[in-house]
Short mmCIF file of C-alpha atoms in Angstrom, two decimals:
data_model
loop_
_atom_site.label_atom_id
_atom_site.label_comp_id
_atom_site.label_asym_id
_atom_site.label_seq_id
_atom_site.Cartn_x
_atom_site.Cartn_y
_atom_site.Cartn_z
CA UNK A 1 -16.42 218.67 -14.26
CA UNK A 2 -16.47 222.03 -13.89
CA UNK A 3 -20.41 222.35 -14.35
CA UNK A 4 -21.19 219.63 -11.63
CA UNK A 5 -19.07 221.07 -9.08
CA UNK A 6 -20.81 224.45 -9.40
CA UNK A 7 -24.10 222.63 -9.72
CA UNK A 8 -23.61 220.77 -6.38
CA UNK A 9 -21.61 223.85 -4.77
CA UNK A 10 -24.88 226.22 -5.44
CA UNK A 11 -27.16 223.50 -4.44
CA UNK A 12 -26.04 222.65 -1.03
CA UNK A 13 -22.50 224.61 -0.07
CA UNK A 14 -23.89 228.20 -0.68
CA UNK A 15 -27.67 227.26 -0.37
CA UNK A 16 -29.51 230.54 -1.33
CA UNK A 17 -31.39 230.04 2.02
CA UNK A 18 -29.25 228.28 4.60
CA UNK A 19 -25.71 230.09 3.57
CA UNK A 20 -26.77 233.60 2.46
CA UNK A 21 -30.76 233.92 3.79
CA UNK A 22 -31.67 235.07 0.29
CA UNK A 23 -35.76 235.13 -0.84
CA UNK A 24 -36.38 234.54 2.79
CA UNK A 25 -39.46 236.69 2.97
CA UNK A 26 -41.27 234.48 0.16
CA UNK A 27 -39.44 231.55 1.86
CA UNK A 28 -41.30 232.26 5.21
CA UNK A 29 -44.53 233.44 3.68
CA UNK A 30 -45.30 230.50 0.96
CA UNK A 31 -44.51 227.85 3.39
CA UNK A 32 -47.06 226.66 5.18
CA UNK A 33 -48.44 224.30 2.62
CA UNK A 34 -46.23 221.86 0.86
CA UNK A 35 -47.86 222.34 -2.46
CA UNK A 36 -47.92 225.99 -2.84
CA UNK A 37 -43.87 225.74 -2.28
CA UNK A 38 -43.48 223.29 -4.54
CA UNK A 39 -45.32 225.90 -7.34
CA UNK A 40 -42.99 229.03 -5.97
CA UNK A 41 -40.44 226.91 -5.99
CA UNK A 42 -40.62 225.45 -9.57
CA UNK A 43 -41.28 228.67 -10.93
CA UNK A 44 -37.97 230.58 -8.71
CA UNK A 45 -35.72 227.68 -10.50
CA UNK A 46 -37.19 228.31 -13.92
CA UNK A 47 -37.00 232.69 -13.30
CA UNK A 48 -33.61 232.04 -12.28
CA UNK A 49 -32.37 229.84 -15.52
CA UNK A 50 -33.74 232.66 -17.63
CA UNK A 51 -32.00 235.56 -15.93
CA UNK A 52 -28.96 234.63 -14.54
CA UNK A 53 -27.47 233.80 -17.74
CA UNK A 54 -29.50 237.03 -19.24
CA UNK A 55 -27.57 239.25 -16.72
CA UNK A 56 -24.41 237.77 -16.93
CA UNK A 57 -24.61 238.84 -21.16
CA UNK A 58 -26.14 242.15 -19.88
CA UNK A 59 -22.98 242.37 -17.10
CA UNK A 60 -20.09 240.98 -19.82
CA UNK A 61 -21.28 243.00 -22.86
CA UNK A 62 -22.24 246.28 -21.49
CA UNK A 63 -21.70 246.92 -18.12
CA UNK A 64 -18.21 246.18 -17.05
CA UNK A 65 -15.35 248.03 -17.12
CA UNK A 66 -14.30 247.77 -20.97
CA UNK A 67 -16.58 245.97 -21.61
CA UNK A 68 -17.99 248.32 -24.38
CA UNK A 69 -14.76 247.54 -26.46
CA UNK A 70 -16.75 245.66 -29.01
CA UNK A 71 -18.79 249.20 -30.26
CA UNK A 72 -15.11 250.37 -31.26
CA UNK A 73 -11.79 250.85 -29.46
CA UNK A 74 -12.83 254.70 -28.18
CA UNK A 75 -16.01 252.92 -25.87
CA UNK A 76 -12.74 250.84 -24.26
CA UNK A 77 -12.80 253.28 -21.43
CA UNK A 78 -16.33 253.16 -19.82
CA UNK A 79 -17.12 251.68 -16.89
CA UNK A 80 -20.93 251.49 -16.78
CA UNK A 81 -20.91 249.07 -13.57
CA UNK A 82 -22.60 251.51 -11.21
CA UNK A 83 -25.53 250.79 -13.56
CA UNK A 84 -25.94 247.08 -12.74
CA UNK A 85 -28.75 247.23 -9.95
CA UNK A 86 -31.03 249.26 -12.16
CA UNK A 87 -30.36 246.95 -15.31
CA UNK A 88 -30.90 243.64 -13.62
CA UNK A 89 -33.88 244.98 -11.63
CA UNK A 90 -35.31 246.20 -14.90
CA UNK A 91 -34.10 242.73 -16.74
CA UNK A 92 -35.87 240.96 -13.90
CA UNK A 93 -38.94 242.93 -13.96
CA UNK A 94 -39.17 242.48 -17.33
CA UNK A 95 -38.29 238.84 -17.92
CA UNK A 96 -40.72 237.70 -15.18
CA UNK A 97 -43.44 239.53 -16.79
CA UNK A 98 -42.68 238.29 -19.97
CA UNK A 99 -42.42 234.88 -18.53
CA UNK A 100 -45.89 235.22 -17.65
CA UNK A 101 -47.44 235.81 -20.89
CA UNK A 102 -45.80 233.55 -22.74
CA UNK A 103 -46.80 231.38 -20.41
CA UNK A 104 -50.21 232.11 -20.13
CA UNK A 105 -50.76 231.98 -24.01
CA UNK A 106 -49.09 228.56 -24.30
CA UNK A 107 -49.67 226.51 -21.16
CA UNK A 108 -52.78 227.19 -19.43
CA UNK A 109 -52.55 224.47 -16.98
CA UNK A 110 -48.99 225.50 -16.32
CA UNK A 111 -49.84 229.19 -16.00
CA UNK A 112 -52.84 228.28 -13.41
CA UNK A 113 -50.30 226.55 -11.10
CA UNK A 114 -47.22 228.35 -11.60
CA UNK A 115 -48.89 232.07 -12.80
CA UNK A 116 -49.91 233.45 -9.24
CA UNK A 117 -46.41 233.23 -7.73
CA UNK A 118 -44.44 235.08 -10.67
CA UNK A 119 -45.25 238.49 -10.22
CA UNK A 120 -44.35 237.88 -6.57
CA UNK A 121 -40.77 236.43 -7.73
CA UNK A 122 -39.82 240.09 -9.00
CA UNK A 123 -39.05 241.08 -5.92
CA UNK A 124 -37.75 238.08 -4.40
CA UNK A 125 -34.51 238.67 -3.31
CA UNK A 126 -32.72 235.12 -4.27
CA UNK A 127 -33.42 236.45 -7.67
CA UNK A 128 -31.49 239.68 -7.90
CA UNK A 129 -29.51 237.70 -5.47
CA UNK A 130 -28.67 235.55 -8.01
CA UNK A 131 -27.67 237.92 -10.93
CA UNK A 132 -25.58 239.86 -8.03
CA UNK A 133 -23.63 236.70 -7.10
CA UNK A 134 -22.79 235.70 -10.27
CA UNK A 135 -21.39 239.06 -10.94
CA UNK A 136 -19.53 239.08 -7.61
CA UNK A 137 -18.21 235.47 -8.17
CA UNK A 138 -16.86 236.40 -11.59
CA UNK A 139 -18.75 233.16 -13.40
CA UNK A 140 -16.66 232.54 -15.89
CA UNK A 141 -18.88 231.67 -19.36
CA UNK A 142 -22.52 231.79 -20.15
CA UNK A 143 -23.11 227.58 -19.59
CA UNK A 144 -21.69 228.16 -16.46
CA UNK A 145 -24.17 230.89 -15.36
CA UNK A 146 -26.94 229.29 -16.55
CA UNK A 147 -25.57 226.42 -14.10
CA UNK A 148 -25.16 227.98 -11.36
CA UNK A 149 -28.82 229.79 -11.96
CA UNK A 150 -30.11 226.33 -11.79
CA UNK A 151 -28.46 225.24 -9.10
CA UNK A 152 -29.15 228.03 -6.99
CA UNK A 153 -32.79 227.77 -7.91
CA UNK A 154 -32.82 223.93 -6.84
CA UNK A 155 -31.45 224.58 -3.71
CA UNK A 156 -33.93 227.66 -3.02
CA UNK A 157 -36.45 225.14 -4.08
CA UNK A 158 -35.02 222.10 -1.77
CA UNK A 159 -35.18 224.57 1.26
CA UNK A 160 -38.34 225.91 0.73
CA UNK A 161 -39.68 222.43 0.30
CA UNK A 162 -38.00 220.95 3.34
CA UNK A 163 -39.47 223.79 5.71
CA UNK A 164 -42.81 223.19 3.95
CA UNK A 165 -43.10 219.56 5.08
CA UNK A 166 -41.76 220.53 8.60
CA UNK A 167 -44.49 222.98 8.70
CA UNK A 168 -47.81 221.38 8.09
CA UNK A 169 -46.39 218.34 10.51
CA UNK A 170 -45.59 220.27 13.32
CA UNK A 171 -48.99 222.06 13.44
CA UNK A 172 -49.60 218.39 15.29
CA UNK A 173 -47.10 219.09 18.48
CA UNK A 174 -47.28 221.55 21.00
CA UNK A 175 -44.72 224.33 20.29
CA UNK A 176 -44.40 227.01 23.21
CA UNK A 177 -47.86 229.57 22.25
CA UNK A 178 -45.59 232.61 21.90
CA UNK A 179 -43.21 230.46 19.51
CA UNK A 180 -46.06 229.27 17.56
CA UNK A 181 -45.92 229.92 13.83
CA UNK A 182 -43.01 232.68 12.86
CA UNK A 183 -40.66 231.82 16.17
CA UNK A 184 -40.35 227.97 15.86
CA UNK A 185 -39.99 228.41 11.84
CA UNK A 186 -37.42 230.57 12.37
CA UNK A 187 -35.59 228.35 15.27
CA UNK A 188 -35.97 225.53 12.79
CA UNK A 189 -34.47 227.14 9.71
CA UNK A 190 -31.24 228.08 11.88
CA UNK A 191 -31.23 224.36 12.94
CA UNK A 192 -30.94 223.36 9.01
CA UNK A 193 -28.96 226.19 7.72
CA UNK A 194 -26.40 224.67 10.93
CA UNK A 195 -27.19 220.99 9.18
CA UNK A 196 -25.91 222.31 5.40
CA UNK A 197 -23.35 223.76 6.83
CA UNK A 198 -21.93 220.59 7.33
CA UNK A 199 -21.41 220.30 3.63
CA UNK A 200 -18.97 223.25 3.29
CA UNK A 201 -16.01 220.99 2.74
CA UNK A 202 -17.78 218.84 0.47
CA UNK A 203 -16.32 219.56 -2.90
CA UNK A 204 -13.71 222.18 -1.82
CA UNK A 205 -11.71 219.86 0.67
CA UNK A 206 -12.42 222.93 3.59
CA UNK A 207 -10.72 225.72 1.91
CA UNK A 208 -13.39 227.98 1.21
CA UNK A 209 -14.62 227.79 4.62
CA UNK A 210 -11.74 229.70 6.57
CA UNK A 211 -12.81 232.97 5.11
CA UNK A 212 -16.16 232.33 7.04
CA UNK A 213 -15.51 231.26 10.40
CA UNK A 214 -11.96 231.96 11.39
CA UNK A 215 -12.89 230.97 15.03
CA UNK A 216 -15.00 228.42 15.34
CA UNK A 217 -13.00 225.78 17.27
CA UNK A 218 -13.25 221.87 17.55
CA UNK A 219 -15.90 222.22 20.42
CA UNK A 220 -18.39 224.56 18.42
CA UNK A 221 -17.56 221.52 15.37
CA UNK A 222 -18.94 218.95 17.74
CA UNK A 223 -22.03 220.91 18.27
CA UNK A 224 -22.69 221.36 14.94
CA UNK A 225 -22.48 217.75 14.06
CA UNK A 226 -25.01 216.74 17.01
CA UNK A 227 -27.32 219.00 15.88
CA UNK A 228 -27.16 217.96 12.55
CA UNK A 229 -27.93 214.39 13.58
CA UNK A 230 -30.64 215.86 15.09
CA UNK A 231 -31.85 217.19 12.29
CA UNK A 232 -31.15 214.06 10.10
CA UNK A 233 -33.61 212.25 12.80
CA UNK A 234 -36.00 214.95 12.93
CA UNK A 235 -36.40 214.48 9.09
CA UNK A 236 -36.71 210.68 9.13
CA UNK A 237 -39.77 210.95 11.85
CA UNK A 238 -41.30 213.48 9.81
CA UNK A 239 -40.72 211.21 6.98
CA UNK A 240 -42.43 208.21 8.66
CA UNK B 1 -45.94 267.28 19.87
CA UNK B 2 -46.36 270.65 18.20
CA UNK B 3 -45.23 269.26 14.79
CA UNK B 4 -47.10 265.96 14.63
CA UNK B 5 -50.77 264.94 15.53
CA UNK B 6 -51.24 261.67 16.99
CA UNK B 7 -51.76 259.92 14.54
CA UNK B 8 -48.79 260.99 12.74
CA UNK B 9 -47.30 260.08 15.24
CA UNK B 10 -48.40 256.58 15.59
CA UNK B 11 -47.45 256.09 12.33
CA UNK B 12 -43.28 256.67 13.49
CA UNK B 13 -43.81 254.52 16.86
CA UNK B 14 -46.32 251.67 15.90
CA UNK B 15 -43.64 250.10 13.58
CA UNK B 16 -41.20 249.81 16.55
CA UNK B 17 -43.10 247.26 18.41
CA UNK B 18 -46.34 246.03 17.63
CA UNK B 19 -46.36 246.42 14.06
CA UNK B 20 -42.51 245.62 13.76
CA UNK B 21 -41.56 244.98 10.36
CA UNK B 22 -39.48 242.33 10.95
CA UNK B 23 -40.84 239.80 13.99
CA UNK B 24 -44.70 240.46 12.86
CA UNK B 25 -44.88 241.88 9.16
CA UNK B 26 -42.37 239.21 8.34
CA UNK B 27 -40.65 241.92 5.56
CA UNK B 28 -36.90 242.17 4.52
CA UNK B 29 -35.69 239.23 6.61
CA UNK B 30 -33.24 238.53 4.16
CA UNK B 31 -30.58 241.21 4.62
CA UNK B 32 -31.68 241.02 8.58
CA UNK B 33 -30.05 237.78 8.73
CA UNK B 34 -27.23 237.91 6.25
CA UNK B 35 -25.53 241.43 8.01
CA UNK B 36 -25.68 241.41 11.28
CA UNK B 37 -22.17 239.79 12.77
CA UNK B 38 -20.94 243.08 13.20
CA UNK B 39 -22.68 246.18 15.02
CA UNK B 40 -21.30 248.39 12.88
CA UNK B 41 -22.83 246.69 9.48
CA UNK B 42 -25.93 246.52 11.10
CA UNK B 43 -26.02 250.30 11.90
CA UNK B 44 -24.82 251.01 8.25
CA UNK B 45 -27.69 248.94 7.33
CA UNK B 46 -30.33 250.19 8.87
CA UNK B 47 -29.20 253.92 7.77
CA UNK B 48 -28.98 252.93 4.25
CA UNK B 49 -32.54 251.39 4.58
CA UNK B 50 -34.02 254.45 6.32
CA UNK B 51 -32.27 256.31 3.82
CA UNK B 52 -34.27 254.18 0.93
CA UNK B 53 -37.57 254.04 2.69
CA UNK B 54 -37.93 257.46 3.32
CA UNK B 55 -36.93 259.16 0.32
CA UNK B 56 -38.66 256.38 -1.81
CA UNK B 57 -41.97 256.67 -0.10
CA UNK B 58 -41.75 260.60 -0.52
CA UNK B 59 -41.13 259.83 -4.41
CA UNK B 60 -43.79 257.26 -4.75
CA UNK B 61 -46.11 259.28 -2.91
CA UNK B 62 -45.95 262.42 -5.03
CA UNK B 63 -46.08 260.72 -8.16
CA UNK B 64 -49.02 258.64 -6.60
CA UNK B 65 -51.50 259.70 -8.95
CA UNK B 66 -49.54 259.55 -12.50
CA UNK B 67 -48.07 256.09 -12.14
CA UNK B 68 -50.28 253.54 -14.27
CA UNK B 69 -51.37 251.10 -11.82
CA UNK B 70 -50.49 247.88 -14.29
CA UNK B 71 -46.66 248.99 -14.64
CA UNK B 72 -46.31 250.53 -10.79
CA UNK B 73 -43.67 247.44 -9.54
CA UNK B 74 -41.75 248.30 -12.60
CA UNK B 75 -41.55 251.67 -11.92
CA UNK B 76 -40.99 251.12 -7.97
CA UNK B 77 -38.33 249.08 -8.66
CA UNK B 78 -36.87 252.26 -11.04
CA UNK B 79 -37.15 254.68 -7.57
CA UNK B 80 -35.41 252.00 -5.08
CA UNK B 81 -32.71 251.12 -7.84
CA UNK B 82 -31.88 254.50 -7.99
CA UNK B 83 -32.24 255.64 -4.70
CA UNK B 84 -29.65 252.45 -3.53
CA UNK B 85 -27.17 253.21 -6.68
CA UNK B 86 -26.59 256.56 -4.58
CA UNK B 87 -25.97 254.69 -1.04
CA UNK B 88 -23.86 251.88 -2.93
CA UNK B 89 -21.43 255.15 -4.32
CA UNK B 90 -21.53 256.63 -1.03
CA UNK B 91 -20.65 253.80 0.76
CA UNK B 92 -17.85 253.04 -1.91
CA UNK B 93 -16.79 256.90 -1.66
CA UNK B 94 -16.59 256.79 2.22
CA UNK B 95 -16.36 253.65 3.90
CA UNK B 96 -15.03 251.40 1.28
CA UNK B 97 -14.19 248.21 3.89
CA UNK B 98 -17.15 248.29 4.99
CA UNK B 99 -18.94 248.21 1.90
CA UNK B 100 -16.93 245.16 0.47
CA UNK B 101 -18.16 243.13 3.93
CA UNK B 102 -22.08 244.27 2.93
CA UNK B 103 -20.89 242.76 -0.64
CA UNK B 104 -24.05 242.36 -2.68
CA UNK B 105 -26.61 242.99 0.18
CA UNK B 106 -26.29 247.02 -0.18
CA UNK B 107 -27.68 245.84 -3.83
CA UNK B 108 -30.51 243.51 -2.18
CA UNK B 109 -31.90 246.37 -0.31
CA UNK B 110 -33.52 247.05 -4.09
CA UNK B 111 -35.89 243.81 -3.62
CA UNK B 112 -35.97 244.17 0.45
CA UNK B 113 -39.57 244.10 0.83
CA UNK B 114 -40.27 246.38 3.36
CA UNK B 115 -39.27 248.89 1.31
CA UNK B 116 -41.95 247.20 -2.15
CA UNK B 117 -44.58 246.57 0.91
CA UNK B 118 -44.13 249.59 2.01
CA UNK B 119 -44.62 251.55 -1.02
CA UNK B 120 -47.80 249.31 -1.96
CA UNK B 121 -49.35 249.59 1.10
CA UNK B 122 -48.90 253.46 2.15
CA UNK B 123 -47.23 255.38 -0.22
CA UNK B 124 -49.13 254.49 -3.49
CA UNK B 125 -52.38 255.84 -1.22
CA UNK B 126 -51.21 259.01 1.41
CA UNK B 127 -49.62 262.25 0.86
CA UNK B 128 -45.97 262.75 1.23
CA UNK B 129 -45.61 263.85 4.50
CA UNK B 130 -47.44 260.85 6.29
CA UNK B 131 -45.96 258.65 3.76
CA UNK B 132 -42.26 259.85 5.16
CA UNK B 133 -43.21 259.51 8.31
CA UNK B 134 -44.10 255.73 8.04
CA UNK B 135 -41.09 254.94 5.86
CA UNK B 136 -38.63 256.55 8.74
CA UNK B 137 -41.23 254.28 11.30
CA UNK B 138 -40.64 251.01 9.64
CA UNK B 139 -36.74 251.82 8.69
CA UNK B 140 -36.15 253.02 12.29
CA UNK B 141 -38.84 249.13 13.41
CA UNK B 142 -36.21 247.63 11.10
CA UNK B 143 -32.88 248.92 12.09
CA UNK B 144 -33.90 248.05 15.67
CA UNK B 145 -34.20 244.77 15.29
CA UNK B 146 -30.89 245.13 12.73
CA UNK B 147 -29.14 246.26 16.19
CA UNK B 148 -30.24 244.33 18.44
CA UNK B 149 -29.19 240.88 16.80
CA UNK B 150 -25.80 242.56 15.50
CA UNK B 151 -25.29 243.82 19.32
CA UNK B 152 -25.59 240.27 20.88
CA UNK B 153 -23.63 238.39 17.36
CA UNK B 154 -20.60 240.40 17.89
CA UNK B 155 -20.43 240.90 22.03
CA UNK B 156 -21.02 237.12 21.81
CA UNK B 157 -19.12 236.32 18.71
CA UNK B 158 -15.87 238.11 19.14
CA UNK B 159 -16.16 240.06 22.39
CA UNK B 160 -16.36 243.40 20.67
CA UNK B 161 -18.94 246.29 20.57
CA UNK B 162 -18.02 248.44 17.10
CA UNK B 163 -14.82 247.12 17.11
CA UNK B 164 -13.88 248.09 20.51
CA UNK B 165 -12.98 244.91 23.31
CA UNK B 166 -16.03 244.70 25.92
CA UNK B 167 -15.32 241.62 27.08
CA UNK B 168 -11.30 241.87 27.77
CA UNK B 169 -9.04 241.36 30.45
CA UNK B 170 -8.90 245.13 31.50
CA UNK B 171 -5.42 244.57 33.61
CA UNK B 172 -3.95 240.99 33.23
CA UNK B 173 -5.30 237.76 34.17
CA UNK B 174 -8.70 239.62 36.16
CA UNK B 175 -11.33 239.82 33.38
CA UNK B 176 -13.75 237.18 32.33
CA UNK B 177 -11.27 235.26 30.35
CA UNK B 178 -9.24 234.57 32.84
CA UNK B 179 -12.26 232.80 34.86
CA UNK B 180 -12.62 230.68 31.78
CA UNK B 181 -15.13 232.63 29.43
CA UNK B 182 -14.37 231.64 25.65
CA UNK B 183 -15.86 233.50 22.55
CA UNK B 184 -18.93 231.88 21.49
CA UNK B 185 -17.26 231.76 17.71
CA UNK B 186 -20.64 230.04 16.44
CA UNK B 187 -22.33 233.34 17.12
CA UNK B 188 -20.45 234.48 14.05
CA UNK B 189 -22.20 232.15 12.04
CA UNK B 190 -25.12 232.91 9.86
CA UNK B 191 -27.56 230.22 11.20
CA UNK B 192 -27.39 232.11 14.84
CA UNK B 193 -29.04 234.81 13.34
CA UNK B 194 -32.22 232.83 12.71
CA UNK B 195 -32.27 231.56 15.89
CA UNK B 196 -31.31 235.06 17.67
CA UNK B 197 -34.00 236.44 15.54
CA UNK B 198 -35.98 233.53 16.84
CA UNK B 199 -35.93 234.24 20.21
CA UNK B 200 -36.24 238.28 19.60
CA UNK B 201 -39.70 236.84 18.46
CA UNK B 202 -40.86 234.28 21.16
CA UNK B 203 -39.42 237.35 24.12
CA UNK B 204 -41.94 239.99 22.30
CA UNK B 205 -44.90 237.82 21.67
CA UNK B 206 -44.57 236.32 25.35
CA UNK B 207 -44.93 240.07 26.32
CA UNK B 208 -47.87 240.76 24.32
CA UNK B 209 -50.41 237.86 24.07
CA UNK B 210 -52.11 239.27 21.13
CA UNK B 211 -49.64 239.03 18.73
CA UNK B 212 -49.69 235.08 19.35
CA UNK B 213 -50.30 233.34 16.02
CA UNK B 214 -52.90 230.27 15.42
CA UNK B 215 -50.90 227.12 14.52
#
């Protein structure tokens, strides 16, 4: 039980893109063909599987406070956690390239798809993102982080394919010239980042969501659900 | 401009408009967005980045000619990492608050990619001093845009500028809420940063055709 609500909480309640704008650069860059996205995409879910749960070992056996205890009781005072950027960056780095070679060697037809976006997933942010959620969140055990990893990763790849289709349909209306292109992508990512936020109370009853927005009243609620419809309808022409 | 030719100096002023990082390079959107309710995270932000940029792009530029081309993100990655290690202490050591509210996007300025494109496109090719100056251009591009959106979020969102009421009722019952102004509390929420972001984009590219994309 645990697992699926953290499964469907990283998918769609903290949405890598819509709730926390992570790995939007590669998000706004890769999307203006459907299949391309769906390659970054795949490969951001399967870089995230590997190194979440790689940095949350990294995080529980070296780099918290204490958490050296199991070299002998006089390590049971260091607190190495100022060194966590530099050891997930490098874990990252390291992982992605490594990634790449194995699959290279044993997938050719995998690597030719997948193998031009993964030295750009380095630096994507939703990947350090990732490993610097999961430390912030406290994830509790290794199956969990290697849930939420690909969770998070499924919803990174559910937004990036959403905006994708959007994209190559609405090179067919007439968007305002100085909107064209960045502006109306933008405009329309706010519109569905407004749309999932509609499923904060989803699993948590509503609870998590006061931290967020102490002030939003019943008014700005009724907005919000409009323009979700919108959306919704939006989708289903595209669909058609 | 007895210190700087022109064209050093075009490399500090074309990054504030028509070679923005953010509304036309499209680079480190991420923390852009994720920051900016508050003014005063957004300032910290964009000092933190210029910080980072500048110093990095110094560093990467000096060692320029030593760094093996095949392992140069890895080593990068080393400079930012260490570079933002030293603003996350700071922050820590001096404004601790405000450093839980930035959470873990102090730690995402390592993979903000201005500060990778950056370092790929100038630094790994000019000598340090040109190479600072364009890392201070596209931090200062950056942080611009970083203020702007936090300045209308939070004088929309809560009323405030820096923590200080704007927007109040300076003596009972006379200011704007008592002619029936409200708080716009969805300004507060991420998604209005896309859109504010949004329209910081269609306003510029309005005022200069050329910047006008195909479809």
């Amino acid at each position: 039980m645990e697992h699926i609500e953290l499964f469907f909480k990283s998918i769609f309640i903290d949405n890598m893109v819509f709730a926390t704008f992570l790995g939007m650069c590669s998000y706004l860059a890769v999307s203006k063909k459907v299949s391309t996205a769906v390659g970054l995409g795949a490969a951001v879910i399967f870089v995230l599987a590997v190194t979440v749960p790689l940095n949350w070992l990294l995080d529980q056996y070296i780099l918290q406070p204490g958490a050296l205890k199991w070299l002998g009781a006089e390590y049971a005072d260091y607190d190495l956690s100022f060194l966590s950027f530099i050891m997930f960056i490098a874990t990252i780095a390291t992982m992605v390239q490594l990634v790449e070679i194995i699959v290279e060697k044993f997938s050719p037809s995998l690597y030719n798809s997948l193998g031009i976006f993964l030295p750009l997933i380095a630096v994507n942010c939703a990947i350090l993102g990732g490993s610097l959620f999961m430390q912030s969140r406290e994830i509790a055990s290794l199956g969990l982080s290697l849930t939420y990893g690909v969770g998070s990763g499924i919803g990174w790849f559910l937004a990036i394919l959403a905006i994708a289709a959007i994209r190559e349909k609405i090179r067919y209306s007439s968007v305002p010239p100085a909107l064209r292109g960045l502006g109306i992508t933008f405009i329309i990512t706010g519109l569905m980042a407004i749309g999932f936020m509609s499923f904060g109370g989803m699993l948590t009853g509503g609870d998590e969501e006061k931290k967020e927005s102490p002030k939003v009243e019943a008014k700005v609620e009724k907005k919000e659900i409009k323009e979700a419809k919108e959306i919704v309808a939006e989708n289903t022409i595209i669909n058609e | 401009m007895g210190l700087l030719s022109k064209k050093d100096a075009a490399l500090l002023t074309d990054p504030l408009a028509d070679n923005n990082p953010i509304t036309i390079q499209v680079l480190g959107i991420c923390s852009a967005l994720a920051i900016t309710a508050e003014l005063k995270a957004s300032i910290v932000m964009a000092v933190s980045v210029m910080f980072v940029l500048g110093l990095g792009n110094v560093v990467i530029s000096l060692m320029r000619n030593i760094i093996p081309s095949k392992i140069r993100i890895i080593v990068q990655l080393i400079v930012v990492a260490t570079l933002v290690i030293i603003v996350d202490l700071v922050l820590k050591a001096f404004q601790y608050e405000l450093s839980k509210t930035l959470s873990v996007f102090v730690g995402l300025i390592i993979t903000n990619c201005i500060i990778m494109g950056r370092f790929e496109a100038f630094a790994l090719g000019n000598k340090p001093w040109r190479s600072f100056l364009d890392g201070i251009g596209n931090a200062v591009g950056y942080g611009v845009i970083l203020i702007i959106v936090g300045f209308f979020r939070e004088l929309l969102g809560s009323g405030t500028l820096l923590g200080f009421k704007v927007l109040g009722d300076p003596i009972e019952k006379t200011g704007l809420y008592a002619i029936g102004y409200e708080n716009n509390g969805f300004m507060l929420l991420s998604p209005m940063a896309l859109i504010v972001v949004g329209i910081i984009i269609w306003i510029q590219r309005s005022k200069n055709k050329a910047l006008i994309e195909e479809n």
